[in-house]
Amino acid sequence: SVVSQLRPQCAERWGGSCMIRAQTECCALCRPGRCDNAYNVIRAFNLASMVVLDGVTIEGGEGAGDLVEHVMGAGIYSENSHLSIHGCVLRRNAAWQGAAAYFHGGSATLSDTVVVENLAHGDAWPMVYGDESALEVVGCTFARNRGGSIYLHNGAHWIEGSWFVDNVATGGSSGITVDFVAEAEVEG
């Protein structure tokens, strides 16, 4: 893991058996200046109206904490909200799951967006996580991420005309994973 490579004494402190705890507690040692942030660059909770993000860069989120919303969706954390993300860049965010974006409930559309150089601490978890939501991904590029690209869990999902290039996940799929009763349609 990142902790054991960068700060072996930190991993040893926690006995090597609980790397999540080690990475949370030792974040300041391993990633100085990135661990005292707000956990998510953008948070959306229970927003009934559509929120549009157009042409922005979402960068540097560090999901390390004790609550679910602290370790998921370092770039974007959305719960029961409706987001349209167009022409954006989600870059260099790090979290346990959904490092670039985590969507639980509600709906989200990612179009013409680049998801690049994000890090899933668990290495097999995805950059974009659609959980019991309606996620649409159209014309996006997923490149040089460490961890899976997209994980779809329950809900109705659509992926079309997107590129997956040089992503690495040692413990799972570096592409698209559909789990449980998710309905997904993938084209192009």
Coordinates of C-alpha atoms in Angstrom, one line a residue:
S1 CA 0.0 0.0 0.0
V2 CA 0.9 3.7 -0.2
V3 CA 1.5 3.8 3.5
S4 CA 3.9 0.8 3.7
Q5 CA 5.9 2.1 0.7
L6 CA 6.2 5.7 1.8
R7 CA 6.2 5.4 5.6
P8 CA 7.1 1.8 6.7
Q9 CA 7.3 2.9 10.4
C10 CA 3.6 4.1 10.2
A11 CA 2.4 0.7 8.9
E12 CA 4.4 -1.0 11.6
R13 CA 2.8 1.2 14.2
W14 CA -0.6 -0.4 13.4
G15 CA 0.8 -3.9 13.2
G16 CA 0.3 -4.1 9.4
S17 CA -3.1 -5.7 9.9
C18 CA -5.2 -2.6 9.5
M19 CA -4.1 -0.6 6.6
I20 CA -7.2 1.5 6.5
R21 CA -6.6 2.7 10.0
A22 CA -2.9 3.2 9.2
Q23 CA -3.6 5.3 6.1
T24 CA -6.2 7.4 7.9
E25 CA -4.0 8.0 10.9
C26 CA -0.8 8.5 9.0
C27 CA -2.2 10.5 6.1
A28 CA -0.3 13.6 7.1
L29 CA 2.9 11.6 6.9
C30 CA 2.3 10.1 3.5
R31 CA 0.5 12.9 1.7
P32 CA 1.5 16.2 3.5
G33 CA -1.0 19.1 2.9
R34 CA -3.7 16.8 1.5
C35 CA -5.2 15.3 4.6
D36 CA -6.6 18.2 6.5
N37 CA -9.1 19.1 3.8
A38 CA -12.9 18.7 3.8
Y39 CA -12.7 15.1 2.4
N40 CA -14.7 16.0 -0.7
V41 CA -14.1 18.9 -3.2
I42 CA -17.9 19.0 -4.0
R43 CA -20.7 17.7 -1.8
A44 CA -24.3 17.4 -2.8
F45 CA -27.0 16.3 -0.3
N46 CA -30.7 15.9 -1.1
L47 CA -30.8 18.4 -4.0
A48 CA -34.1 18.1 -5.8
S49 CA -33.2 20.4 -8.7
M50 CA -30.5 19.6 -11.3
V51 CA -27.1 21.1 -10.5
V52 CA -24.9 21.7 -13.5
L53 CA -21.1 21.6 -13.4
D54 CA -19.7 22.8 -16.8
G55 CA -16.0 23.1 -17.7
V56 CA -14.5 23.0 -14.2
T57 CA -11.5 21.0 -12.9
I58 CA -12.2 19.1 -9.7
E59 CA -8.8 18.2 -8.2
G60 CA -7.0 17.3 -5.0
G61 CA -9.8 15.7 -2.9
E62 CA -8.5 13.4 -0.2
G63 CA -11.0 10.9 1.2
A64 CA -9.6 9.9 4.6
G65 CA -11.7 9.9 7.7
D66 CA -14.1 7.9 9.8
L67 CA -17.5 8.5 8.1
V68 CA -18.7 7.0 4.9
E69 CA -18.8 10.4 3.1
H70 CA -15.2 11.0 4.2
V71 CA -13.8 7.9 2.5
M72 CA -15.9 8.0 -0.7
G73 CA -16.1 10.5 -3.5
A74 CA -13.1 12.7 -2.8
G75 CA -13.8 14.7 -6.0
I76 CA -17.6 14.6 -5.9
Y77 CA -19.8 13.1 -3.2
S78 CA -23.5 13.1 -4.1
E79 CA -26.3 11.7 -2.1
N80 CA -29.9 11.7 -3.3
S81 CA -29.1 14.6 -5.7
H82 CA -29.2 15.3 -9.4
L83 CA -26.0 16.4 -11.1
S84 CA -25.0 17.1 -14.7
I85 CA -21.2 17.1 -15.2
H86 CA -20.1 18.3 -18.6
G87 CA -16.7 19.1 -20.1
C88 CA -15.0 18.7 -16.7
V89 CA -11.8 17.2 -15.5
L90 CA -11.7 15.0 -12.4
R91 CA -8.0 14.7 -11.6
R92 CA -5.8 13.5 -8.8
N93 CA -8.4 12.7 -6.2
A94 CA -7.9 9.9 -3.7
A95 CA -10.4 7.9 -1.7
W96 CA -11.3 4.3 -0.8
Q97 CA -14.2 4.1 -3.2
G98 CA -15.3 6.5 -6.0
A99 CA -12.1 8.5 -5.8
A100 CA -13.2 10.9 -8.5
A101 CA -17.0 10.7 -7.9
Y102 CA -19.5 8.7 -5.7
F103 CA -23.2 8.9 -6.5
H104 CA -25.7 7.3 -4.1
G105 CA -29.4 7.7 -5.0
G106 CA -30.5 10.4 -7.3
S107 CA -29.1 10.7 -10.8
A108 CA -25.9 11.9 -12.5
T109 CA -24.8 12.5 -16.0
L110 CA -21.1 12.7 -16.9
S111 CA -20.6 13.8 -20.5
D112 CA -17.4 14.8 -22.3
T113 CA -15.5 14.6 -19.0
V114 CA -12.0 13.4 -18.3
V115 CA -11.3 11.2 -15.3
V116 CA -7.5 11.0 -15.0
E117 CA -4.8 10.1 -12.5
N118 CA -7.1 9.4 -9.5
L119 CA -6.2 6.9 -6.8
A120 CA -8.4 4.3 -5.1
H121 CA -6.6 3.5 -1.8
G122 CA -7.9 -0.1 -1.9
D123 CA -6.5 -0.4 -5.5
A124 CA -9.5 -2.4 -6.7
W125 CA -12.2 0.2 -6.0
P126 CA -13.5 2.4 -8.7
M127 CA -12.9 6.0 -9.8
V128 CA -16.7 6.5 -10.4
Y129 CA -19.2 4.6 -8.2
G130 CA -22.9 4.6 -9.1
D131 CA -24.8 3.2 -6.0
E132 CA -28.6 2.8 -6.2
S133 CA -28.6 5.7 -8.6
A134 CA -29.2 6.4 -12.3
L135 CA -25.8 7.1 -13.8
E136 CA -25.2 8.1 -17.4
V137 CA -21.7 8.3 -18.8
V138 CA -21.3 9.6 -22.4
G139 CA -18.2 10.4 -24.3
C140 CA -15.9 10.4 -21.3
T141 CA -12.3 9.3 -21.0
F142 CA -10.8 7.3 -18.1
A143 CA -7.0 7.3 -18.2
R144 CA -4.1 6.5 -15.9
N145 CA -6.2 5.8 -12.8
R146 CA -5.1 3.5 -10.1
G147 CA -8.2 1.4 -9.3
G148 CA -11.2 0.3 -11.3
S149 CA -12.9 2.8 -13.7
I150 CA -16.6 2.4 -13.0
Y151 CA -18.5 0.4 -10.5
L152 CA -22.3 0.1 -10.9
H153 CA -24.3 -1.2 -7.9
N154 CA -28.2 -1.3 -8.1
G155 CA -30.0 1.2 -10.2
A156 CA -30.2 1.9 -14.0
H157 CA -27.1 2.9 -15.7
W158 CA -26.0 3.9 -19.3
I159 CA -22.5 4.1 -20.7
E160 CA -21.9 5.1 -24.3
G161 CA -18.9 6.1 -26.4
S162 CA -16.3 6.3 -23.6
W163 CA -12.6 5.4 -23.5
F164 CA -10.7 3.4 -20.9
V165 CA -7.0 3.8 -21.3
D166 CA -4.0 2.7 -19.1
N167 CA -6.1 2.2 -15.9
V168 CA -4.6 -0.4 -13.4
A169 CA -6.4 -2.4 -10.7
T170 CA -4.6 -5.3 -9.2
G171 CA -7.6 -6.6 -7.1
G172 CA -10.4 -6.2 -9.6
S173 CA -11.6 -4.8 -13.0
S174 CA -9.8 -1.8 -14.3
G175 CA -12.9 -1.2 -16.6
I176 CA -16.6 -1.5 -15.8
T177 CA -18.0 -3.7 -13.0
V178 CA -21.8 -4.3 -12.7
D179 CA -22.9 -5.8 -9.4
F180 CA -26.1 -7.2 -7.9
V181 CA -29.3 -6.1 -9.6
A182 CA -27.9 -3.1 -11.4
E183 CA -29.3 -2.6 -14.9
A184 CA -26.6 -1.4 -17.2
E185 CA -26.4 -0.8 -20.9
V186 CA -23.1 -0.3 -22.5
E187 CA -22.7 0.9 -26.1
G188 CA -19.6 1.8 -28.2

